[in-house]
Coordinates of N, CA and C in Angstrom, one line a residue:
X108 N 38.2 -90.4 -36.6 CA 39.7 -90.6 -36.3 C 40.0 -90.0 -35.0
X109 N 40.8 -90.8 -34.2 CA 41.1 -90.4 -32.8 C 42.1 -89.2 -32.9
X110 N 41.9 -88.2 -32.1 CA 42.8 -87.0 -32.0 C 44.1 -87.5 -31.5
X111 N 45.2 -86.8 -32.1 CA 46.6 -87.1 -31.7 C 46.8 -86.7 -30.2
X112 N 45.9 -85.9 -29.7 CA 46.1 -85.5 -28.3 C 45.3 -86.3 -27.3
X113 N 44.6 -87.3 -27.8 CA 43.8 -88.2 -26.9 C 44.8 -89.2 -26.2
X114 N 44.7 -89.3 -24.9 CA 45.6 -90.1 -24.2 C 45.0 -91.5 -24.0
X115 N 45.8 -92.5 -24.3 CA 45.3 -93.9 -24.0 C 45.5 -94.2 -22.5
X116 N 44.8 -95.3 -22.1 CA 44.8 -95.6 -20.6 C 46.2 -95.8 -20.1
X117 N 47.1 -96.4 -20.9 CA 48.4 -96.7 -20.4 C 49.2 -95.4 -20.1
X118 N 49.1 -94.5 -21.0 CA 49.7 -93.2 -20.8 C 49.2 -92.5 -19.6
X119 N 47.9 -92.5 -19.4 CA 47.3 -91.9 -18.2 C 47.7 -92.6 -16.9
X120 N 47.8 -93.9 -16.9 CA 48.3 -94.6 -15.7 C 49.7 -94.2 -15.4
X121 N 50.6 -94.1 -16.4 CA 52.0 -93.7 -16.1 C 52.0 -92.3 -15.5
X122 N 51.2 -91.4 -16.0 CA 51.2 -90.1 -15.5 C 50.7 -90.0 -14.0
X123 N 49.7 -90.8 -13.8 CA 49.2 -90.9 -12.4 C 50.3 -91.4 -11.4
X124 N 51.0 -92.4 -11.9 CA 52.1 -93.0 -11.1 C 53.1 -91.9 -10.8
X125 N 53.5 -91.1 -11.8 CA 54.4 -90.1 -11.6 C 53.9 -89.1 -10.6
X126 N 52.6 -88.7 -10.7 CA 52.1 -87.7 -9.8 C 52.2 -88.2 -8.3
X127 N 52.0 -89.5 -8.1 CA 52.1 -90.0 -6.7 C 53.5 -90.2 -6.2
X128 N 54.5 -89.9 -7.1 CA 55.9 -90.0 -6.6 C 56.3 -88.6 -6.1
X129 N 55.4 -87.7 -6.0 CA 55.7 -86.4 -5.4 C 55.3 -86.4 -3.9
X130 N 56.3 -85.9 -3.1 CA 56.0 -85.9 -1.7 C 55.7 -84.4 -1.2
X131 N 55.0 -84.3 -0.2 CA 54.6 -83.0 0.4 C 55.2 -82.9 1.8
X132 N 55.9 -81.9 2.1 CA 56.5 -81.7 3.5 C 56.0 -80.4 4.1
X133 N 56.3 -80.2 5.3 CA 56.2 -78.9 6.0 C 57.6 -78.5 6.6
X134 N 57.9 -77.2 6.5 CA 59.1 -76.7 7.1 C 58.7 -75.6 8.1
X135 N 59.2 -75.7 9.3 CA 58.8 -74.7 10.3 C 60.0 -73.7 10.6
X136 N 59.7 -72.5 10.4 CA 60.7 -71.4 10.8 C 60.3 -71.0 12.2
X137 N 60.9 -71.5 13.2 CA 60.6 -71.3 14.6 C 61.4 -70.1 15.2
X138 N 60.8 -68.9 15.3 CA 61.5 -67.7 15.8 C 61.4 -67.6 17.3
X139 N 62.5 -67.2 17.8 CA 62.6 -66.8 19.3 C 63.4 -65.5 19.4
X140 N 63.4 -65.0 20.7 CA 64.0 -63.7 20.9 C 64.8 -63.9 22.2
X141 N 66.1 -63.6 22.1 CA 67.0 -63.8 23.3 C 68.2 -62.9 23.1
X142 N 68.6 -62.3 24.2 CA 69.8 -61.4 24.2 C 69.7 -60.3 23.1
X143 N 68.5 -59.8 23.0 CA 68.2 -58.7 22.0 C 68.4 -59.1 20.6
X144 N 68.3 -60.4 20.3 CA 68.5 -60.9 18.9 C 67.3 -61.8 18.5
X145 N 66.9 -61.6 17.3 CA 65.9 -62.5 16.7 C 66.6 -63.8 16.3
X146 N 66.1 -64.9 16.8 CA 66.8 -66.2 16.6 C 65.8 -67.2 15.9
X147 N 66.4 -68.3 15.4 CA 65.6 -69.3 14.7 C 66.2 -70.6 15.2
X148 N 65.3 -71.6 15.4 CA 65.7 -72.9 15.8 C 66.1 -73.8 14.6
X149 N 67.3 -74.3 14.6 CA 67.8 -75.1 13.5 C 68.4 -76.4 14.0
X150 N 68.5 -77.4 13.0 CA 69.0 -78.7 13.3 C 70.1 -78.9 12.2
X151 N 71.2 -79.6 12.6 CA 72.2 -79.9 11.7 C 71.7 -81.0 10.7
X152 N 71.9 -80.8 9.4 CA 71.4 -81.7 8.4 C 72.2 -83.1 8.5
X153 N 71.4 -84.2 8.4 CA 72.0 -85.5 8.4 C 72.2 -86.1 7.0
X154 N 72.0 -85.3 6.0 CA 72.2 -85.7 4.6 C 73.7 -85.4 4.2
X155 N 74.3 -86.4 3.5 CA 75.7 -86.2 3.1 C 75.9 -85.0 2.2
X156 N 74.8 -84.7 1.4 CA 74.9 -83.6 0.4 C 75.0 -82.2 1.2
X157 N 74.6 -82.2 2.4 CA 74.6 -81.0 3.2 C 75.3 -81.1 4.5
X158 N 76.3 -81.9 4.5 CA 77.1 -82.2 5.7 C 77.6 -80.9 6.3
X159 N 77.4 -80.7 7.6 CA 77.9 -79.5 8.2 C 77.0 -78.2 8.1
X160 N 75.9 -78.4 7.4 CA 75.0 -77.2 7.2 C 73.8 -77.4 8.1
X161 N 73.1 -76.2 8.3 CA 72.0 -76.2 9.2 C 70.7 -76.2 8.4
X162 N 69.6 -76.8 8.9 CA 68.4 -76.8 8.2 C 67.2 -76.5 9.2
X163 N 66.1 -76.1 8.6 CA 64.9 -75.9 9.4 C 64.3 -77.2 9.9
X164 N 63.4 -77.1 10.8 CA 62.8 -78.3 11.3 C 61.5 -78.6 10.5
X165 N 61.5 -79.8 10.0 CA 60.3 -80.2 9.1 C 60.2 -81.7 9.0
X166 N 59.2 -82.1 8.3 CA 58.9 -83.5 8.1 C 57.9 -83.7 6.9
X167 N 57.9 -84.9 6.4 CA 56.9 -85.3 5.4 C 55.5 -85.3 6.0
X168 N 54.6 -84.8 5.2 CA 53.2 -84.8 5.7 C 52.6 -86.2 5.5
X169 N 52.0 -86.8 6.6 CA 51.5 -88.1 6.5 C 50.2 -88.2 5.7
X170 N 49.9 -89.3 5.1 CA 48.7 -89.4 4.2 C 47.4 -89.0 4.8
X171 N 47.3 -89.2 6.1 CA 46.0 -88.9 6.7 C 46.1 -87.6 7.6
X172 N 47.0 -86.7 7.2 CA 47.3 -85.6 8.1 C 47.1 -84.3 7.3
X173 N 46.4 -83.3 8.0 CA 46.3 -82.0 7.4 C 47.6 -81.3 7.5
X174 N 47.8 -80.3 6.6 CA 49.0 -79.5 6.6 C 49.3 -78.8 8.0
X175 N 48.3 -78.1 8.5 CA 48.5 -77.5 9.8 C 48.8 -78.5 10.9
X176 N 48.2 -79.6 10.9 CA 48.4 -80.6 11.9 C 49.9 -81.1 11.8
X177 N 50.4 -81.3 10.6 CA 51.8 -81.7 10.4 C 52.8 -80.6 11.0
X178 N 52.5 -79.4 10.7 CA 53.3 -78.3 11.2 C 53.3 -78.2 12.8
X179 N 52.1 -78.3 13.3 CA 52.0 -78.3 14.8 C 52.7 -79.6 15.4
X180 N 52.6 -80.7 14.7 CA 53.3 -81.9 15.2 C 54.8 -81.7 15.3
X181 N 55.4 -81.1 14.2 CA 56.8 -80.8 14.2 C 57.2 -79.9 15.3
X182 N 56.4 -78.8 15.5 CA 56.7 -77.8 16.5 C 56.6 -78.5 17.9
X183 N 55.6 -79.2 18.2 CA 55.5 -79.8 19.5 C 56.5 -80.9 19.8
X184 N 56.9 -81.7 18.8 CA 57.9 -82.7 18.9 C 59.3 -82.1 19.3
X185 N 59.6 -80.9 18.8 CA 60.9 -80.4 19.0 C 60.9 -79.4 20.2
X186 N 59.8 -78.7 20.5 CA 59.9 -77.7 21.5 C 59.0 -78.1 22.8
X187 N 58.1 -79.0 22.6 CA 57.2 -79.4 23.7 C 56.1 -78.4 23.9
X188 N 56.0 -77.4 23.0 CA 55.0 -76.4 23.2 C 53.7 -76.7 22.4
X189 N 52.6 -76.2 23.0 CA 51.3 -76.2 22.3 C 50.7 -74.8 22.3
X190 N 49.7 -74.7 21.5 CA 49.0 -73.4 21.4 C 49.9 -72.2 21.1
X191 N 50.8 -72.4 20.2 CA 51.8 -71.4 19.8 C 51.3 -70.7 18.5
X192 N 51.6 -69.4 18.4 CA 51.3 -68.6 17.3 C 52.0 -69.2 16.0
X193 N 51.3 -69.6 15.0 CA 51.8 -70.2 13.8 C 51.1 -69.7 12.6
X194 N 51.8 -69.4 11.5 CA 51.1 -68.9 10.3 C 51.7 -69.6 9.1
X195 N 50.9 -70.0 8.2 CA 51.3 -70.6 6.9 C 51.7 -69.4 6.0
X196 N 52.9 -69.6 5.4 CA 53.5 -68.5 4.6 C 53.5 -68.7 3.1
X197 N 54.1 -69.8 2.7 CA 54.3 -69.9 1.2 C 54.6 -71.4 0.9
X198 N 54.4 -71.8 -0.3 CA 54.8 -73.1 -0.8 C 56.0 -73.0 -1.7
X199 N 57.0 -73.9 -1.5 CA 58.2 -73.9 -2.3 C 58.3 -75.2 -3.0
X200 N 58.4 -75.1 -4.4 CA 58.3 -76.4 -5.2 C 59.3 -76.5 -6.3
X201 N 60.5 -75.9 -6.1 CA 61.5 -76.1 -7.2 C 61.7 -77.5 -7.4
X202 N 61.9 -77.9 -8.7 CA 61.9 -79.4 -9.0 C 63.1 -80.1 -8.3
X203 N 64.2 -79.4 -8.2 CA 65.4 -80.1 -7.6 C 65.8 -79.6 -6.3
X204 N 64.8 -79.1 -5.5 CA 65.1 -78.6 -4.2 C 65.5 -79.6 -3.2
X205 N 65.2 -80.9 -3.4 CA 65.5 -81.9 -2.5 C 66.2 -83.1 -3.2
X206 N 67.4 -83.5 -2.7 CA 68.2 -84.6 -3.4 C 67.5 -85.9 -3.4
X207 N 66.5 -86.1 -2.6 CA 65.8 -87.4 -2.6 C 64.7 -87.6 -3.7
X208 N 64.4 -86.5 -4.3 CA 63.3 -86.5 -5.3 C 62.5 -85.3 -5.2
X209 N 61.3 -85.4 -5.9 CA 60.4 -84.2 -5.9 C 59.7 -84.1 -4.6
X210 N 60.0 -83.0 -3.9 CA 59.4 -82.7 -2.6 C 58.9 -81.3 -2.6
X211 N 57.6 -81.1 -2.5 CA 57.0 -79.7 -2.4 C 56.8 -79.5 -0.9
X212 N 57.3 -78.3 -0.4 CA 57.2 -78.0 1.0 C 56.3 -76.8 1.2
X213 N 55.6 -76.8 2.3 CA 54.8 -75.7 2.7 C 55.5 -75.1 4.0
X214 N 55.8 -73.8 3.9 CA 56.5 -73.1 5.0 C 55.6 -72.5 6.0
X215 N 55.9 -72.6 7.2 CA 55.2 -71.9 8.3 C 56.2 -71.2 9.2
X216 N 55.8 -70.1 9.8 CA 56.6 -69.5 10.9 C 55.8 -69.5 12.2
X217 N 56.5 -69.7 13.3 CA 55.9 -69.7 14.6 C 56.8 -68.8 15.5
X218 N 56.1 -68.3 16.5 CA 56.8 -67.4 17.5 C 56.7 -68.0 18.9
X219 N 57.8 -68.2 19.5 CA 57.8 -68.9 20.8 C 58.7 -68.1 21.8
X220 N 58.4 -68.2 23.0 CA 59.2 -67.6 24.1 C 60.3 -68.7 24.4
X221 N 61.5 -68.3 24.2 CA 62.6 -69.3 24.3 C 62.7 -69.8 25.8
X222 N 62.3 -69.0 26.7 CA 62.3 -69.4 28.1 C 61.4 -70.6 28.4
X223 N 60.4 -70.8 27.6 CA 59.4 -71.8 27.8 C 59.7 -73.1 27.0
X224 N 60.8 -73.0 26.1 CA 61.1 -74.1 25.2 C 62.0 -75.2 25.9
X225 N 61.6 -76.4 25.8 CA 62.4 -77.5 26.3 C 62.8 -78.3 25.0
X226 N 64.0 -78.1 24.5 CA 64.4 -78.6 23.2 C 64.4 -80.2 23.3
X227 N 63.8 -80.8 22.3 CA 63.8 -82.3 22.2 C 65.0 -82.7 21.3
X228 N 66.0 -83.2 22.0 CA 67.2 -83.5 21.2 C 67.1 -84.8 20.5
X229 N 67.9 -84.9 19.4 CA 68.0 -86.2 18.6 C 69.4 -86.5 18.4
X230 N 69.7 -87.3 17.4 CA 71.1 -87.5 17.0 C 71.8 -86.3 16.4
X231 N 71.0 -85.4 16.0 CA 71.6 -84.2 15.4 C 71.6 -83.1 16.4
X232 N 72.5 -82.1 16.2 CA 72.6 -81.0 17.0 C 71.3 -80.1 16.8
X233 N 70.8 -79.5 17.8 CA 69.6 -78.6 17.7 C 69.9 -77.4 18.5
X234 N 69.9 -76.2 17.8 CA 70.4 -75.0 18.4 C 69.6 -73.8 17.9
X235 N 69.6 -72.7 18.8 CA 69.1 -71.4 18.4 C 70.2 -70.6 17.7
X236 N 69.9 -70.1 16.6 CA 70.9 -69.3 15.8 C 70.4 -67.9 15.5
X237 N 71.2 -66.9 15.6 CA 70.9 -65.5 15.3 C 70.5 -65.5 13.8
X238 N 69.4 -64.9 13.5 CA 68.9 -64.8 12.1 C 69.9 -64.0 11.3
X239 N 70.4 -62.9 11.8 CA 71.3 -62.1 11.0 C 72.7 -62.7 10.7
X240 N 73.0 -63.8 11.4 CA 74.3 -64.4 11.2 C 74.3 -65.6 10.2
X241 N 73.1 -65.9 9.7 CA 72.9 -67.1 8.8 C 73.1 -66.7 7.4
X242 N 73.9 -67.4 6.7 CA 74.2 -67.1 5.3 C 73.9 -68.3 4.3
X243 N 74.4 -69.5 4.7 CA 74.3 -70.6 3.9 C 73.7 -71.8 4.6
X244 N 72.6 -72.3 4.1 CA 71.9 -73.4 4.8 C 71.6 -74.5 3.8
X245 N 71.2 -75.7 4.4 CA 70.8 -76.8 3.6 C 69.6 -76.6 2.7
X246 N 69.4 -77.3 1.6 CA 68.3 -77.2 0.8 C 68.1 -75.8 0.3
X247 N 66.9 -75.3 0.2 CA 66.5 -73.9 -0.1 C 66.1 -73.2 1.2
X248 N 66.6 -73.7 2.4 CA 66.1 -73.2 3.6 C 66.4 -71.7 3.9
X249 N 67.5 -71.2 3.4 CA 67.8 -69.8 3.6 C 66.7 -69.0 2.9
X250 N 66.3 -69.4 1.7 CA 65.2 -68.7 1.0 C 63.9 -68.7 1.8
X251 N 63.6 -69.9 2.3 CA 62.4 -70.1 3.2 C 62.5 -69.2 4.4
X252 N 63.7 -69.2 5.1 CA 63.9 -68.4 6.3 C 63.7 -66.9 5.9
X253 N 64.3 -66.4 4.8 CA 64.2 -65.0 4.5 C 62.8 -64.6 4.1
X254 N 62.0 -65.5 3.5 CA 60.6 -65.3 3.1 C 59.8 -65.1 4.4
X255 N 60.0 -66.0 5.3 CA 59.2 -66.0 6.5 C 59.6 -64.8 7.4
X256 N 60.9 -64.4 7.4 CA 61.3 -63.2 8.1 C 60.6 -62.0 7.5
X257 N 60.5 -61.9 6.2 CA 59.9 -60.7 5.6 C 58.4 -60.7 5.9
X258 N 57.7 -61.9 6.0 CA 56.3 -61.9 6.4 C 56.2 -61.4 7.8
X259 N 57.1 -61.8 8.7 CA 57.1 -61.4 10.1 C 57.2 -59.9 10.2
X260 N 58.1 -59.3 9.4 CA 58.3 -57.9 9.4 C 57.0 -57.2 9.1
X261 N 56.3 -57.7 8.1 CA 55.0 -57.1 7.6 C 54.0 -57.2 8.7
X262 N 53.9 -58.4 9.4 CA 52.9 -58.6 10.3 C 53.0 -57.8 11.6
X263 N 54.3 -57.6 12.1 CA 54.4 -56.9 13.3 C 54.0 -55.4 13.2
X264 N 53.9 -54.9 11.9 CA 53.6 -53.6 11.7 C 52.0 -53.4 11.7
X265 N 51.3 -54.4 11.6 CA 49.8 -54.3 11.6 C 49.1 -55.0 12.7
X266 N 49.8 -55.9 13.5 CA 49.2 -56.4 14.6 C 50.3 -56.8 15.6
X267 N 50.0 -56.8 16.9 CA 51.0 -57.0 18.0 C 51.4 -58.5 18.2
X268 N 51.7 -59.2 17.2 CA 52.1 -60.6 17.3 C 53.5 -60.8 18.0
X269 N 54.3 -59.7 18.0 CA 55.6 -59.8 18.6 C 55.6 -60.1 20.1
X270 N 54.5 -59.9 20.7 CA 54.4 -60.2 22.2 C 54.6 -61.6 22.5
X271 N 54.3 -62.5 21.5 CA 54.5 -63.9 21.7 C 56.0 -64.3 21.9
X272 N 56.9 -63.4 21.6 CA 58.3 -63.7 21.7 C 58.8 -63.2 23.1
X273 N 58.1 -62.4 23.8 CA 58.5 -61.8 25.0 C 58.1 -62.6 26.3
X274 N 58.8 -62.4 27.4 CA 58.2 -63.0 28.6 C 57.0 -62.2 29.0
X275 N 56.2 -62.8 30.0 CA 55.0 -62.2 30.4 C 55.1 -60.7 30.9
X276 N 56.2 -60.5 31.6 CA 56.5 -59.1 32.1 C 57.7 -58.6 31.3
X277 N 57.7 -57.4 30.8 CA 58.8 -56.9 30.0 C 58.8 -55.3 30.2
X278 N 60.0 -54.8 29.9 CA 60.1 -53.3 29.9 C 59.9 -52.8 28.5
X279 N 59.7 -51.5 28.4 CA 59.6 -50.8 27.1 C 60.9 -50.9 26.3
X280 N 62.0 -51.0 27.0 CA 63.3 -51.2 26.4 C 63.4 -52.5 25.7
X281 N 62.9 -53.6 26.4 CA 62.9 -54.9 25.8 C 61.9 -55.0 24.6
X282 N 60.8 -54.3 24.7 CA 59.9 -54.3 23.6 C 60.5 -53.6 22.4
X283 N 61.1 -52.5 22.6 CA 61.8 -51.8 21.5 C 62.9 -52.6 20.9
X284 N 63.7 -53.3 21.7 CA 64.8 -54.1 21.2 C 64.2 -55.3 20.4
X285 N 63.1 -55.8 20.7 CA 62.4 -56.8 20.0 C 62.1 -56.3 18.6
X286 N 61.4 -55.2 18.5 CA 61.0 -54.6 17.2 C 62.2 -54.3 16.4
X287 N 63.2 -53.8 17.0 CA 64.4 -53.4 16.2 C 65.1 -54.7 15.6
X288 N 65.0 -55.8 16.4 CA 65.6 -57.0 16.0 C 64.8 -57.6 14.8
X289 N 63.5 -57.6 14.9 CA 62.7 -58.1 13.8 C 62.8 -57.3 12.6
X290 N 62.7 -55.9 12.7 CA 62.7 -55.1 11.6 C 64.1 -54.7 11.0
X291 N 65.1 -55.1 11.8 CA 66.5 -54.9 11.4 C 66.7 -53.4 11.2
X292 N 66.3 -52.6 12.1 CA 66.5 -51.1 12.0 C 66.4 -50.5 13.4
X293 N 67.0 -49.3 13.5 CA 66.9 -48.6 14.8 C 65.6 -47.7 14.8
X294 N 65.0 -47.7 15.9 CA 63.7 -46.9 16.1 C 63.9 -45.8 17.1
X295 N 63.3 -44.7 16.8 CA 63.4 -43.5 17.8 C 62.8 -43.9 19.1
X296 N 63.5 -43.8 20.2 CA 63.0 -44.2 21.5 C 61.7 -43.5 21.9
X297 N 61.7 -42.2 21.7 CA 60.6 -41.4 22.2 C 59.3 -41.7 21.3
X298 N 59.5 -41.8 20.0 CA 58.3 -42.0 19.2 C 57.8 -43.5 19.4
X299 N 58.7 -44.4 19.6 CA 58.3 -45.8 19.8 C 57.4 -45.9 21.1
X300 N 57.9 -45.3 22.2 CA 57.2 -45.4 23.4 C 55.8 -44.7 23.4
X301 N 55.9 -43.5 22.7 CA 54.6 -42.7 22.6 C 53.6 -43.5 21.8
X302 N 54.1 -44.2 20.7 CA 53.2 -45.0 19.9 C 52.5 -46.1 20.6
X303 N 53.3 -46.9 21.3 CA 52.7 -48.0 22.0 C 51.9 -47.6 23.2
X304 N 52.3 -46.6 24.0 CA 51.5 -46.2 25.1 C 50.2 -45.6 24.7
X305 N 50.1 -45.0 23.5 CA 48.9 -44.4 23.0 C 47.9 -45.5 22.5
X306 N 48.4 -46.7 22.2 CA 47.5 -47.7 21.7 C 46.8 -48.5 22.8
X307 N 47.1 -48.2 24.0 CA 46.4 -48.8 25.1 C 46.5 -50.4 25.1
X308 N 47.6 -50.9 24.6 CA 47.8 -52.3 24.6 C 48.7 -52.8 25.7
X309 N 49.2 -51.9 26.5 CA 50.1 -52.3 27.6 C 49.5 -52.0 29.0
X310 N 49.7 -52.9 29.9 CA 49.2 -52.8 31.3 C 50.4 -52.5 32.2
X311 N 50.4 -51.4 32.8 CA 51.4 -51.0 33.8 C 51.3 -51.9 35.0
X312 N 52.3 -52.7 35.4 CA 52.2 -53.6 36.5 C 52.6 -53.0 37.8
X313 N 53.0 -51.7 37.8 CA 53.5 -51.1 39.0 C 54.7 -51.9 39.6
X314 N 55.5 -52.4 38.8 CA 56.7 -53.2 39.2 C 57.9 -52.7 38.4
X315 N 59.0 -53.0 38.9 CA 60.3 -52.6 38.3 C 61.2 -53.8 38.1
X316 N 62.1 -53.7 37.2 CA 63.1 -54.8 37.0 C 63.9 -55.0 38.3
X317 N 64.4 -56.2 38.4 CA 65.2 -56.5 39.6 C 66.5 -57.1 39.1
X318 N 67.6 -56.8 39.9 CA 68.9 -57.4 39.7 C 69.4 -57.1 38.3
X319 N 69.3 -55.8 37.9 CA 69.8 -55.4 36.6 C 71.0 -54.4 36.8
X320 N 72.0 -54.4 35.9 CA 73.1 -53.5 36.1 C 72.9 -52.0 35.7
X321 N 71.6 -51.7 35.4 CA 71.3 -50.3 35.1 C 70.1 -49.9 35.9
X322 N 69.6 -48.7 35.7 CA 68.5 -48.2 36.4 C 67.3 -49.0 36.1
X323 N 66.6 -49.6 37.1 CA 65.5 -50.5 36.9 C 64.4 -49.8 36.1
X324 N 63.8 -50.5 35.1 CA 62.7 -49.9 34.3 C 61.4 -50.5 34.7
X325 N 60.3 -49.7 34.4 CA 59.0 -50.2 34.7 C 58.7 -51.4 33.9
X326 N 57.8 -52.3 34.5 CA 57.4 -53.5 33.8 C 56.0 -53.4 33.3
X327 N 55.7 -54.0 32.2 CA 54.4 -54.0 31.6 C 54.0 -55.5 31.2
X328 N 52.8 -55.7 30.9 CA 52.4 -56.9 30.2 C 51.4 -56.5 29.1
X329 N 51.2 -57.4 28.2 CA 50.3 -57.2 27.1 C 48.8 -57.3 27.6
X330 N 48.0 -56.3 27.2 CA 46.6 -56.3 27.6 C 45.8 -57.1 26.6
X331 N 45.6 -58.3 26.8 CA 44.8 -59.2 25.9 C 43.4 -58.8 25.8
X332 N 42.8 -58.3 26.9 CA 41.4 -57.9 26.8 C 41.2 -56.7 25.9
X333 N 42.1 -55.7 25.9 CA 42.0 -54.6 25.0 C 42.2 -55.0 23.6
X334 N 43.2 -55.9 23.4 CA 43.4 -56.4 22.0 C 42.2 -57.1 21.4
X335 N 41.6 -58.0 22.3 CA 40.4 -58.7 21.8 C 39.3 -57.8 21.3
X336 N 39.2 -56.6 21.9 CA 38.2 -55.7 21.5 C 38.6 -54.9 20.2
X337 N 39.8 -54.9 19.9 CA 40.3 -54.1 18.7 C 40.8 -55.0 17.6
X338 N 41.0 -56.3 17.8 CA 41.8 -57.0 16.8 C 41.1 -57.1 15.4
X339 N 39.8 -56.8 15.3 CA 39.2 -56.9 14.0 C 39.4 -55.7 13.1
X340 N 40.1 -54.7 13.7 CA 40.4 -53.6 12.8 C 41.9 -53.4 12.7
X341 N 42.3 -52.7 11.7 CA 43.7 -52.5 11.4 C 44.4 -51.6 12.5
X342 N 45.4 -52.2 13.1 CA 46.1 -51.5 14.2 C 47.1 -50.4 13.8
X343 N 47.8 -50.7 12.7 CA 48.7 -49.7 12.1 C 49.8 -49.4 13.1
X344 N 50.6 -50.3 13.5 CA 51.7 -50.0 14.5 C 52.8 -49.4 13.8
X345 N 52.9 -49.3 12.5 CA 54.0 -48.8 11.7 C 54.7 -47.6 12.3
X346 N 56.0 -47.6 12.2 CA 56.8 -46.5 12.8 C 57.4 -45.6 11.7

């Protein structure tokens, strides 16, 4: 006697058809730093369900495309940048997260220097927005943004990835402002500087800021050679 749980071929084919009605996308949380604020690159949604709301940059993954390739494609198409720091963070798969049907998305965050970005405009508005000022977004993108921001907070405390957001030359004040913007907290100035200078990750350029309304500060750059020697061990930048 055939088990009541045995599937016939027609049932199996229907299930397979349903499986192939599921789409996979990537969503990119592109972080930048400007005017002492952590910012994210957003585009105005063109869906009527989310009219007037902002969304992350993303796209459906092509059948012949790896996930990372899709994320880098989206990043390059919108910013013109290559070789950018990017990290896969989490998959979001709520059944009704997309009005078009079942779309499972893989979230990435990337860190870019805003000065190097040439925004690729489309029919939709494309703008940098302060992360702390965002409250309501299209789809589940506020949840994705918050999740990626939390991951970034964790990562900057164990490795110096934040330097990807700074210009090549920067002051210790700019560096502290960056960490305060990412961590959303004030840091003790003396302890912060002592911490970073003791890690030997900064190179003193023997230069000072120019055309600033305050006392010019010394300029530094990130010491990639030193970091390459140490990157395999836990840096413990925590404050």
